[in-house]
Amino acid sequence: MADIVVNGDTSGAVTLSAPAVAGTVTVTLPSTSGTMLTTASSTGISGSAISSGTVAEAYGGTGTTTGYYGFKSRIINGGMVIDQRNAGASVTNIAGAVYPVDRFYALGSQASKFTVQQNAGSVTPPAGFIKYVGVTSSSAYSLLAGDYFILGQAIEGLNIADLAWGTASAATVTLSFWVRSSLTGTFGGNFRNNAGDRNYPFTYTISVANTWEQKSVTIAGDTSGTWLTTNGMGINVSFGLGVGSTFSGTAGAWSGNNYLGATGATSVVGTNGATFYITGVQLEKGSTATSFDYRPIGTELALCQRYYFRKATGSLSAIGVGSYYSTTQIFTMFDLPVQMRATPSLDAASGTNYYKAAVNSAGDGFDSFTLDGVTTSLRVVLLTSSNVSGTVGWSAMVYADNASAYVGLTSEL
Amino acid sequence: MYKLIKSLISGNIDVVNKITDNKILSIPFDPDNTDYQAYLKWLAEGNTPLPADEVTQ
C-alpha cells in the first residue's frame, strides 16, 4: 500500500504517502496534543524532513545545515565602514602594506602602482551597504615575475580556531563579497597560512564592467599544514590586483607553495585607470554564502581597535594628562579602549611643535613621542621628545596641535 | 634606520624606534608584535641599530 487516506468527518481527507524508495522509514508522531507544522513556505521550514532540513534566515534560522551563532563572519570590517587612519582619504600604495580602511591591507611589491580609498570614485554601493574600498590603477604596469599587488585581511588565529584547519576535521568555509571593476574576466585571490607554506588560490569571474556583482567561493578546509589558533595570524584572505608568475598558482587546490594569487587572473594594475571596488566581504563556516553579518557599529569599531587605535588626529586633539618627569620630558599615560592583540607600536607623526602640553596658562610645544617600555596591550605610556621646558612635577594636558599630527597604536597581524 | 630606546622608568632597553620622514614607529620588544618581528628579521640580516641614549633623570 502506497497511501493511507484518513477521511474527514464531513468532507476532505488527509493522505499519508510512503516514499517511492526502498527501505523502511519510521516517522514518530509527537506524544502531546497539538497541530503539526504545516507547509514550508509559511513556516520557513524546508528540506526533505524537519530533522535534516534548514530554517531560512528570514525565519530566524541560519539558512545552512551547519548552523552558527554569534561571530558568523570572521572578516572584521567587511562592510568597509571603519577607517580610523585615513578618514576616507586616498592612500598611495607603497612597497609594503598600507591600510585603506581598518583591518584591510593593500600590499605591494613596488610603490605607486595604485591608489586605494574608502568609497573611491563615489559610486553607489550595493544595496544595504554604505561603504566600499576602491582601488584605482595608476599606470599600465607590466608585472614582473616576482611582483605582487593584493588587497586582503589577516584573520587572528583565535578567531578561526573552531575551523580546525590543519586537522582531519577541517571545516569547509565560504567567502562571499560584492565586487565591481572597470575590467571583466577572471580575477583571483588566495587563502594562506601564517608561514606561507599552505595556500589555496581561487578565481571568480566579473561578467559586466562597472556593475556590482556578488561572488562566493566555497573551499574545503585544509587538512594539512600548521594553521595558528593563537593571537598570531590564522588565515590570510586576499584578492589579487596583479600577481606575477612566481607567486601565482593553480586555482582550486591546496598547495605547499608560497602563492599570493591565481594563475591567469586579471591584473588590475596592468591597465591605467582601471578600478576594482569591493565590499561585503564575509568568511563563514559552511558551504553556503548567507546574508552579510551586520554588526553594531560600536562592536565593529571595538573589533578593529584590537588591531589599531587612533588616539588623536589633527589640531586640538587631546591625548591625555601627563607630568614633567624632568624639565625637558613629559610622561603621558592612557588606557586603551579594548585590549589589543599584542603590545602595540606607537605610530605617530613627527614635526616641529606638532604637539603641545597645556601648562601654566601656556602651550609648551614639542615634536613627537616615543613609547616607553612599560606599555602593555591595555595601557600606553608615552614620553615626549626632549624639547619641552617645564618644572618637574607639573602636570599638563597633552594634545596634538597640527593638522598633520596624529597618534595611533598598532598591533596588526 | 632603527634606534634603541632605554626606558626612563625601568632603565631597560625595551623599545626600538624606526624613524622615517615626518613619522615615528616606536616598537616594544614584544615577540607577538609584527613590527618587532620585522626588526628581528632586519637584525638577522646583519644590520645594527643606533645605540640608545643614556638616560638622564
Tab-separated table of C-alpha atoms in Angstrom:
chain	number	residue	atom	x	y	z
A	1	MET	CA	0.000	0.000	0.000
A	2	ALA	CA	1.476	3.356	-1.033
A	3	ASP	CA	-1.032	5.617	0.691
A	4	ILE	CA	-3.209	5.721	3.775
A	5	VAL	CA	-6.213	8.008	3.425
A	6	VAL	CA	-7.995	9.359	6.510
A	7	ASN	CA	-11.360	10.868	5.609
A	8	GLY	CA	-12.710	13.895	7.438
A	9	ASP	CA	-15.982	13.740	9.380
A	10	THR	CA	-17.863	15.741	6.792
A	11	SER	CA	-15.500	16.343	3.908
A	12	GLY	CA	-11.886	16.289	2.833
A	13	ALA	CA	-9.169	13.815	3.598
A	14	VAL	CA	-5.546	13.516	4.785
A	15	THR	CA	-3.344	11.265	2.741
A	16	LEU	CA	-0.182	9.717	4.193
A	17	SER	CA	2.102	8.706	1.363
A	18	ALA	CA	5.024	6.318	1.566
A	19	PRO	CA	8.165	7.441	-0.285
A	20	ALA	CA	8.907	5.720	-3.546
A	21	VAL	CA	12.227	4.374	-2.288
A	22	ALA	CA	13.429	1.092	-0.932
A	23	GLY	CA	13.950	0.610	2.789
A	24	THR	CA	11.957	1.372	5.898
A	25	VAL	CA	11.341	4.884	7.162
A	26	THR	CA	9.963	5.472	10.640
A	27	VAL	CA	8.108	8.659	11.458
A	28	THR	CA	7.453	9.212	15.156
A	29	LEU	CA	4.464	11.390	16.000
A	30	PRO	CA	4.553	13.840	18.928
A	31	SER	CA	3.430	12.469	22.291
A	32	THR	CA	1.444	15.602	23.103
A	33	SER	CA	-1.690	17.069	21.586
A	34	GLY	CA	-1.335	19.897	19.103
A	35	THR	CA	-1.051	20.845	15.476
A	36	MET	CA	1.841	19.636	13.369
A	37	LEU	CA	3.942	22.101	11.361
A	38	THR	CA	2.485	22.972	8.016
A	39	THR	CA	3.940	23.926	4.675
A	40	ALA	CA	7.474	25.101	4.110
A	41	SER	CA	6.514	28.404	2.520
A	42	SER	CA	4.585	29.598	5.532
A	43	THR	CA	6.874	28.359	8.295
A	44	GLY	CA	10.304	28.695	6.758
A	45	ILE	CA	10.910	25.007	7.190
A	46	SER	CA	12.474	23.470	4.135
A	47	GLY	CA	14.158	20.189	3.337
A	48	SER	CA	13.009	16.616	2.960
A	49	ALA	CA	12.487	16.184	6.687
A	50	ILE	CA	12.409	18.633	9.568
A	51	SER	CA	15.259	16.942	11.396
A	52	SER	CA	17.651	17.327	8.486
A	53	GLY	CA	16.311	20.453	6.820
A	54	THR	CA	17.194	24.092	7.175
A	55	VAL	CA	15.429	27.111	8.570
A	56	ALA	CA	15.714	30.106	6.286
A	57	GLU	CA	17.300	33.305	7.619
A	58	ALA	CA	14.029	35.132	7.052
A	59	TYR	CA	12.501	32.921	9.749
A	60	GLY	CA	15.317	33.359	12.208
A	61	GLY	CA	17.304	30.330	11.127
A	62	THR	CA	20.758	30.156	9.691
A	63	GLY	CA	19.914	29.096	6.182
A	64	THR	CA	22.525	26.387	6.411
A	65	THR	CA	22.608	22.826	7.618
A	66	THR	CA	25.653	23.582	9.777
A	67	GLY	CA	24.186	26.446	11.767
A	68	TYR	CA	26.078	29.154	13.626
A	69	TYR	CA	25.562	31.695	16.341
A	70	GLY	CA	27.485	34.834	17.228
A	71	PHE	CA	30.606	35.627	15.247
A	72	LYS	CA	29.330	34.487	11.843
A	73	SER	CA	31.773	36.359	9.644
A	74	ARG	CA	35.414	36.004	10.575
A	75	ILE	CA	36.216	39.084	8.498
A	76	ILE	CA	36.249	42.280	10.545
A	77	ASN	CA	35.010	45.493	8.925
A	78	GLY	CA	33.830	43.588	5.865
A	79	GLY	CA	31.455	46.454	5.082
A	80	MET	CA	34.489	48.803	4.923
A	81	VAL	CA	32.807	51.267	7.284
A	82	ILE	CA	35.640	51.857	9.775
A	83	ASP	CA	38.604	53.938	8.604
A	84	GLN	CA	40.438	55.257	11.643
A	85	ARG	CA	43.693	56.027	9.853
A	86	ASN	CA	42.576	57.936	6.762
A	87	ALA	CA	39.026	59.103	7.494
A	88	GLY	CA	38.162	58.372	3.883
A	89	ALA	CA	41.253	59.956	2.297
A	90	SER	CA	43.100	58.315	-0.579
A	91	VAL	CA	46.273	56.327	0.056
A	92	THR	CA	49.005	55.569	-2.466
A	93	ASN	CA	50.410	52.072	-2.233
A	94	ILE	CA	53.969	51.574	-1.021
A	95	ALA	CA	56.461	48.740	-1.266
A	96	GLY	CA	54.870	47.111	1.766
A	97	ALA	CA	51.472	47.447	3.370
A	98	VAL	CA	49.089	50.352	3.796
A	99	TYR	CA	45.644	50.184	5.375
A	100	PRO	CA	42.949	51.904	3.281
A	101	VAL	CA	40.304	51.005	5.878
A	102	ASP	CA	40.617	49.207	9.183
A	103	ARG	CA	41.789	45.585	9.053
A	104	PHE	CA	42.199	45.558	5.255
A	105	TYR	CA	45.736	45.851	3.973
A	106	ALA	CA	46.875	46.771	0.475
A	107	LEU	CA	50.198	45.077	-0.086
A	108	GLY	CA	52.552	45.825	-2.934
A	109	SER	CA	55.971	44.725	-4.055
A	110	GLN	CA	56.522	48.153	-5.601
A	111	ALA	CA	55.300	51.610	-4.711
A	112	SER	CA	52.921	53.962	-6.500
A	113	LYS	CA	51.174	51.456	-8.743
A	114	PHE	CA	47.705	52.187	-7.411
A	115	THR	CA	45.711	54.324	-5.034
A	116	VAL	CA	43.172	52.894	-2.648
A	117	GLN	CA	40.425	54.677	-0.802
A	118	GLN	CA	37.172	54.190	1.037
A	119	ASN	CA	34.415	54.953	-1.495
A	120	ALA	CA	36.862	55.841	-4.279
A	121	GLY	CA	35.037	57.133	-7.311
A	122	SER	CA	31.885	57.787	-5.285
A	123	VAL	CA	29.754	55.139	-6.966
A	124	THR	CA	26.616	53.849	-5.294
A	125	PRO	CA	27.461	50.817	-3.127
A	126	PRO	CA	25.411	47.617	-3.407
A	127	ALA	CA	22.009	47.721	-1.726
A	128	GLY	CA	22.410	47.503	2.024
A	129	PHE	CA	25.930	48.918	2.078
A	130	ILE	CA	27.206	52.459	2.503
A	131	LYS	CA	30.932	51.940	2.046
A	132	TYR	CA	33.378	50.038	-0.107
A	133	VAL	CA	37.094	50.067	-0.777
A	134	GLY	CA	38.169	51.179	-4.217
A	135	VAL	CA	41.458	50.564	-5.978
A	136	THR	CA	42.473	52.703	-8.958
A	137	SER	CA	45.427	51.719	-11.082
A	138	SER	CA	47.998	54.500	-11.503
A	139	SER	CA	49.571	53.209	-14.709
A	140	ALA	CA	49.639	50.377	-17.240
A	141	TYR	CA	52.215	48.392	-15.331
A	142	SER	CA	53.679	45.180	-16.760
A	143	LEU	CA	54.090	42.684	-13.951
A	144	LEU	CA	57.484	41.189	-13.240
A	145	ALA	CA	57.565	37.542	-12.188
A	146	GLY	CA	58.173	38.468	-8.556
A	147	ASP	CA	55.584	41.232	-8.308
A	148	TYR	CA	52.511	41.121	-6.128
A	149	PHE	CA	49.737	43.615	-5.524
A	150	ILE	CA	46.940	42.349	-3.311
A	151	LEU	CA	44.151	43.576	-1.055
A	152	GLY	CA	43.266	41.414	1.912
A	153	GLN	CA	42.828	40.746	5.581
A	154	ALA	CA	44.843	38.693	8.052
A	155	ILE	CA	42.497	36.947	10.478
A	156	GLU	CA	43.665	36.277	14.016
A	157	GLY	CA	44.116	32.600	14.851
A	158	LEU	CA	41.881	32.834	17.914
A	159	ASN	CA	39.010	33.776	15.598
A	160	ILE	CA	39.317	30.727	13.338
A	161	ALA	CA	40.252	28.055	15.869
A	162	ASP	CA	36.895	26.278	15.525
A	163	LEU	CA	37.537	25.661	11.822
A	164	ALA	CA	40.152	23.083	12.860
A	165	TRP	CA	42.263	23.675	9.783
A	166	GLY	CA	45.371	21.551	9.716
A	167	THR	CA	43.423	18.568	11.085
A	168	ALA	CA	41.245	15.832	9.626
A	169	SER	CA	38.226	17.757	10.917
A	170	ALA	CA	38.956	20.887	8.886
A	171	ALA	CA	35.730	22.756	8.215
A	172	THR	CA	34.524	23.962	4.848
A	173	VAL	CA	34.294	27.754	4.575
A	174	THR	CA	32.615	30.152	2.185
A	175	LEU	CA	33.991	33.536	1.194
A	176	SER	CA	31.452	35.953	-0.250
A	177	PHE	CA	31.799	39.549	-1.401
A	178	TRP	CA	30.444	42.239	-3.679
A	179	VAL	CA	32.836	43.359	-6.390
A	180	ARG	CA	32.794	45.888	-9.214
A	181	SER	CA	35.515	46.583	-11.758
A	182	SER	CA	36.059	48.513	-14.946
A	183	LEU	CA	37.604	45.280	-16.226
A	184	THR	CA	35.911	41.956	-16.899
A	185	GLY	CA	37.199	38.418	-16.945
A	186	THR	CA	38.804	36.045	-14.487
A	187	PHE	CA	40.031	37.518	-11.228
A	188	GLY	CA	41.945	35.778	-8.471
A	189	GLY	CA	42.520	35.545	-4.770
A	190	ASN	CA	44.168	33.344	-2.205
A	191	PHE	CA	43.934	31.774	1.240
A	192	ARG	CA	47.224	31.272	3.065
A	193	ASN	CA	48.571	30.378	6.481
A	194	ASN	CA	50.972	32.316	8.674
A	195	ALA	CA	54.062	30.530	7.391
A	196	GLY	CA	53.003	30.983	3.775
A	197	ASP	CA	53.532	27.285	3.118
A	198	ARG	CA	49.849	26.405	2.709
A	199	ASN	CA	47.928	28.227	0.012
A	200	TYR	CA	44.677	27.916	-1.872
A	201	PRO	CA	44.422	30.195	-4.913
A	202	PHE	CA	40.905	30.764	-6.198
A	203	THR	CA	39.280	32.502	-9.133
A	204	TYR	CA	35.992	34.209	-9.823
A	205	THR	CA	34.527	35.920	-12.858
A	206	ILE	CA	33.432	39.513	-13.269
A	207	SER	CA	30.964	39.434	-16.129
A	208	VAL	CA	29.910	43.038	-16.620
A	209	ALA	CA	32.101	46.119	-16.333
A	210	ASN	CA	31.284	48.787	-13.758
A	211	THR	CA	28.471	46.769	-12.204
A	212	TRP	CA	28.290	45.364	-8.683
A	213	GLU	CA	28.240	41.569	-8.662
A	214	GLN	CA	28.108	39.276	-5.644
A	215	LYS	CA	30.520	36.366	-5.664
A	216	SER	CA	31.073	33.402	-3.405
A	217	VAL	CA	33.857	30.889	-3.168
A	218	THR	CA	33.493	27.707	-1.117
A	219	ILE	CA	36.577	25.723	-0.220
A	220	ALA	CA	37.195	22.587	1.780
A	221	GLY	CA	39.334	23.387	4.807
A	222	ASP	CA	42.973	22.414	4.716
A	223	THR	CA	43.678	19.140	6.495
A	224	SER	CA	47.434	19.720	6.310
A	225	GLY	CA	49.925	22.301	7.433
A	226	THR	CA	50.026	24.499	10.507
A	227	TRP	CA	47.231	26.997	10.998
A	228	LEU	CA	47.746	29.152	14.075
A	229	THR	CA	44.959	29.286	16.643
A	230	THR	CA	46.775	31.841	18.795
A	231	ASN	CA	46.900	35.646	18.642
A	232	GLY	CA	49.086	35.247	15.571
A	233	MET	CA	47.805	35.150	12.024
A	234	GLY	CA	45.349	32.319	11.440
A	235	ILE	CA	44.109	32.750	7.865
A	236	ASN	CA	45.147	35.411	5.392
A	237	VAL	CA	42.490	36.070	2.745
A	238	SER	CA	43.473	38.192	-0.233
A	239	PHE	CA	42.213	39.466	-3.570
A	240	GLY	CA	44.685	39.834	-6.401
A	241	LEU	CA	45.240	43.176	-8.107
A	242	GLY	CA	48.131	41.816	-10.133
A	243	VAL	CA	50.385	38.921	-9.116
A	244	GLY	CA	53.439	37.764	-11.060
A	245	SER	CA	54.133	34.191	-12.051
A	246	THR	CA	56.441	33.463	-9.111
A	247	PHE	CA	53.577	33.888	-6.635
A	248	SER	CA	50.711	32.571	-8.793
A	249	GLY	CA	49.389	29.025	-8.550
A	250	THR	CA	46.684	26.817	-9.969
A	251	ALA	CA	43.280	27.757	-8.636
A	252	GLY	CA	41.086	25.334	-6.750
A	253	ALA	CA	43.619	23.240	-4.870
A	254	TRP	CA	45.691	23.389	-1.715
A	255	SER	CA	49.399	23.779	-2.269
A	256	GLY	CA	52.573	23.851	-0.214
A	257	ASN	CA	53.991	26.624	-2.391
A	258	ASN	CA	54.198	30.271	-1.440
A	259	TYR	CA	51.390	31.774	-3.518
A	260	LEU	CA	49.609	35.106	-3.371
A	261	GLY	CA	47.266	34.735	-6.326
A	262	ALA	CA	45.857	32.522	-9.049
A	263	THR	CA	47.431	31.784	-12.408
A	264	GLY	CA	45.655	33.544	-15.250
A	265	ALA	CA	43.979	36.177	-13.122
A	266	THR	CA	43.427	39.707	-14.406
A	267	SER	CA	45.995	42.339	-13.430
A	268	VAL	CA	44.210	45.486	-12.299
A	269	VAL	CA	47.484	47.420	-12.154
A	270	GLY	CA	48.090	46.466	-15.786
A	271	THR	CA	45.534	48.960	-17.078
A	272	ASN	CA	45.928	52.664	-16.399
A	273	GLY	CA	42.880	53.982	-14.573
A	274	ALA	CA	41.344	50.541	-14.058
A	275	THR	CA	39.155	50.283	-10.977
A	276	PHE	CA	38.448	47.460	-8.558
A	277	TYR	CA	35.860	48.058	-5.841
A	278	ILE	CA	34.878	45.599	-3.131
A	279	THR	CA	32.651	45.411	-0.051
A	280	GLY	CA	30.507	42.998	1.921
A	281	VAL	CA	33.437	40.661	2.418
A	282	GLN	CA	32.425	37.724	4.575
A	283	LEU	CA	34.136	34.478	5.522
A	284	GLU	CA	31.893	31.971	7.238
A	285	LYS	CA	31.819	28.354	8.240
A	286	GLY	CA	29.867	26.089	5.937
A	287	SER	CA	29.228	25.679	2.252
A	288	THR	CA	26.577	28.363	1.853
A	289	ALA	CA	27.014	32.114	1.494
A	290	THR	CA	24.450	33.643	3.812
A	291	SER	CA	23.426	37.257	4.291
A	292	PHE	CA	26.034	39.784	5.411
A	293	ASP	CA	26.755	39.748	9.114
A	294	TYR	CA	25.819	43.312	10.070
A	295	ARG	CA	27.194	44.093	13.492
A	296	PRO	CA	26.551	47.161	15.661
A	297	ILE	CA	28.940	49.951	14.727
A	298	GLY	CA	30.312	50.055	18.265
A	299	THR	CA	31.037	46.348	18.124
A	300	GLU	CA	32.718	46.601	14.728
A	301	LEU	CA	34.836	49.545	15.917
A	302	ALA	CA	35.894	47.668	19.040
A	303	LEU	CA	36.847	44.661	16.922
A	304	CYS	CA	39.010	46.951	14.787
A	305	GLN	CA	40.604	48.614	17.793
A	306	ARG	CA	42.122	45.330	18.875
A	307	TYR	CA	44.489	45.897	15.938
A	308	TYR	CA	44.663	49.674	15.531
A	309	PHE	CA	43.542	52.564	17.690
A	310	ARG	CA	43.717	56.171	16.598
A	311	LYS	CA	44.115	58.225	19.766
A	312	ALA	CA	44.400	61.707	18.269
A	313	THR	CA	44.225	63.359	14.860
A	314	GLY	CA	44.877	66.978	13.857
A	315	SER	CA	44.786	70.197	15.801
A	316	LEU	CA	43.420	70.497	19.315
A	317	SER	CA	43.051	66.741	19.684
A	318	ALA	CA	43.549	65.662	23.279
A	319	ILE	CA	45.880	62.770	24.059
A	320	GLY	CA	45.978	62.625	27.833
A	321	VAL	CA	47.199	64.115	31.062
A	322	GLY	CA	50.905	63.966	31.735
A	323	SER	CA	53.506	65.303	34.103
A	324	TYR	CA	57.028	66.653	33.766
A	325	TYR	CA	59.346	63.775	34.624
A	326	SER	CA	62.268	66.126	34.026
A	327	THR	CA	62.497	69.720	32.874
A	328	THR	CA	62.612	68.519	29.263
A	329	GLN	CA	60.388	65.441	29.163
A	330	ILE	CA	56.764	64.624	29.945
A	331	PHE	CA	55.248	61.235	30.614
A	332	THR	CA	51.690	60.734	29.369
A	333	MET	CA	49.608	57.670	30.121
A	334	PHE	CA	46.222	56.490	28.855
A	335	ASP	CA	44.199	53.284	28.769
A	336	LEU	CA	43.281	51.587	25.525
A	337	PRO	CA	39.557	51.151	24.734
A	338	VAL	CA	39.980	47.386	24.243
A	339	GLN	CA	42.818	45.020	24.937
A	340	MET	CA	44.960	44.950	21.829
A	341	ARG	CA	46.188	41.779	20.180
A	342	ALA	CA	49.744	42.399	21.379
A	343	THR	CA	51.651	45.241	22.969
A	344	PRO	CA	51.151	47.913	20.313
A	345	SER	CA	53.674	50.016	18.464
A	346	LEU	CA	53.297	53.770	18.575
A	347	ASP	CA	52.580	55.121	15.093
A	348	ALA	CA	52.822	58.924	15.212
A	349	ALA	CA	53.564	61.915	13.013
A	350	SER	CA	56.627	63.975	13.836
A	351	GLY	CA	57.188	67.666	13.132
A	352	THR	CA	58.162	70.921	14.746
A	353	ASN	CA	55.760	71.668	17.600
A	354	TYR	CA	53.210	69.171	16.280
A	355	TYR	CA	52.172	68.605	19.907
A	356	LYS	CA	51.747	70.764	22.996
A	357	ALA	CA	51.437	70.478	26.735
A	358	ALA	CA	48.911	72.896	28.154
A	359	VAL	CA	50.565	74.069	31.351
A	360	ASN	CA	50.813	77.224	33.415
A	361	SER	CA	48.466	79.114	31.069
A	362	ALA	CA	50.597	78.379	28.002
A	363	GLY	CA	51.359	75.723	25.428
A	364	ASP	CA	54.740	74.012	25.718
A	365	GLY	CA	55.452	72.664	22.234
A	366	PHE	CA	57.314	69.508	21.256
A	367	ASP	CA	57.856	67.440	18.118
A	368	SER	CA	56.976	63.842	18.833
A	369	PHE	CA	56.748	60.932	21.248
A	370	THR	CA	58.381	57.634	21.894
A	371	LEU	CA	56.827	54.612	23.544
A	372	ASP	CA	58.038	53.659	26.992
A	373	GLY	CA	58.754	50.002	27.576
A	374	VAL	CA	56.225	49.686	30.394
A	375	THR	CA	53.439	49.928	27.795
A	376	THR	CA	51.144	46.888	27.660
A	377	SER	CA	48.273	45.725	25.477
A	378	LEU	CA	45.945	47.555	27.868
A	379	ARG	CA	47.805	50.760	28.795
A	380	VAL	CA	50.106	53.101	26.912
A	381	VAL	CA	52.896	55.236	28.345
A	382	LEU	CA	54.380	57.882	26.064
A	383	LEU	CA	57.417	60.058	26.576
A	384	THR	CA	57.752	63.369	24.763
A	385	SER	CA	60.728	64.194	22.606
A	386	SER	CA	63.204	66.225	24.632
A	387	ASN	CA	62.247	69.752	23.729
A	388	VAL	CA	59.690	70.753	26.295
A	389	SER	CA	60.656	73.180	29.022
A	390	GLY	CA	58.882	72.964	32.346
A	391	THR	CA	59.101	72.335	36.025
A	392	VAL	CA	59.466	68.822	37.352
A	393	GLY	CA	56.202	67.633	38.870
A	394	TRP	CA	53.896	69.936	36.981
A	395	SER	CA	51.003	68.263	35.290
A	396	ALA	CA	49.786	69.155	31.819
A	397	MET	CA	47.104	68.299	29.314
A	398	VAL	CA	48.931	66.896	26.281
A	399	TYR	CA	47.391	67.348	22.859
A	400	ALA	CA	48.077	67.319	19.130
A	401	ASP	CA	48.218	70.804	17.653
A	402	ASN	CA	48.898	70.483	13.944
A	403	ALA	CA	46.677	69.388	11.092
A	404	SER	CA	49.237	66.710	10.162
A	405	ALA	CA	49.748	65.418	13.692
A	406	TYR	CA	48.375	62.064	14.775
A	407	VAL	CA	48.945	59.413	17.425
A	408	GLY	CA	47.996	55.803	16.737
A	409	LEU	CA	48.681	52.445	18.305
A	410	THR	CA	49.054	49.416	16.090
A	411	SER	CA	49.185	45.673	16.690
A	412	GLU	CA	48.229	44.499	13.218
A	413	LEU	CA	48.945	40.974	12.099
B	1	MET	CA	67.044	53.214	10.485
B	2	TYR	CA	66.305	51.775	13.901
B	3	LYS	CA	67.393	53.357	17.202
B	4	LEU	CA	67.253	51.616	20.551
B	5	ILE	CA	65.377	53.330	23.391
B	6	LYS	CA	66.049	52.925	27.093
B	7	SER	CA	63.050	53.228	29.384
B	8	LEU	CA	63.227	56.096	31.836
B	9	ILE	CA	61.176	54.040	34.249
B	10	SER	CA	62.788	50.615	34.129
B	11	GLY	CA	66.199	51.602	32.802
B	12	ASN	CA	65.941	48.700	30.346
B	13	ILE	CA	66.348	48.886	26.608
B	14	ASP	CA	62.945	47.541	25.612
B	15	VAL	CA	61.802	49.740	22.727
B	16	VAL	CA	63.262	50.447	19.304
B	17	ASN	CA	62.284	53.409	17.161
B	18	LYS	CA	62.019	53.311	13.398
B	19	ILE	CA	62.256	56.862	12.165
B	20	THR	CA	61.264	57.989	8.690
B	21	ASP	CA	60.402	61.397	7.289
B	22	ASN	CA	57.764	63.035	9.468
B	23	LYS	CA	56.862	59.784	11.163
B	24	ILE	CA	57.956	57.632	14.051
B	25	LEU	CA	57.210	53.989	14.714
B	26	SER	CA	58.091	53.161	18.311
B	27	ILE	CA	58.210	49.395	18.730
B	28	PRO	CA	58.053	47.453	22.012
B	29	PHE	CA	60.064	44.289	22.493
B	30	ASP	CA	57.016	42.022	22.313
B	31	PRO	CA	57.501	38.790	20.341
B	32	ASP	CA	53.862	38.965	19.200
B	33	ASN	CA	54.274	42.449	17.748
B	34	THR	CA	54.770	42.145	13.975
B	35	ASP	CA	56.833	45.351	13.839
B	36	TYR	CA	59.189	43.780	16.375
B	37	GLN	CA	59.261	40.602	14.283
B	38	ALA	CA	60.288	42.726	11.295
B	39	TYR	CA	63.003	44.367	13.397
B	40	LEU	CA	64.343	40.949	14.427
B	41	LYS	CA	64.432	39.923	10.767
B	42	TRP	CA	66.342	43.132	9.969
B	43	LEU	CA	68.816	42.281	12.732
B	44	ALA	CA	69.199	38.726	11.419
B	45	GLU	CA	70.190	40.176	8.057
B	46	GLY	CA	73.264	41.581	9.766
B	47	ASN	CA	72.129	45.121	10.433
B	48	THR	CA	72.860	47.093	13.606
B	49	PRO	CA	70.595	49.697	15.226
B	50	LEU	CA	71.776	53.034	16.585
B	51	PRO	CA	72.594	52.772	20.298
B	52	ALA	CA	70.276	54.062	22.992
B	53	ASP	CA	70.890	57.443	24.548
B	54	GLU	CA	71.914	57.479	28.161
B	55	VAL	CA	69.000	58.087	30.473
B	56	THR	CA	69.083	61.433	32.239
B	57	GLN	CA	66.925	61.929	35.289
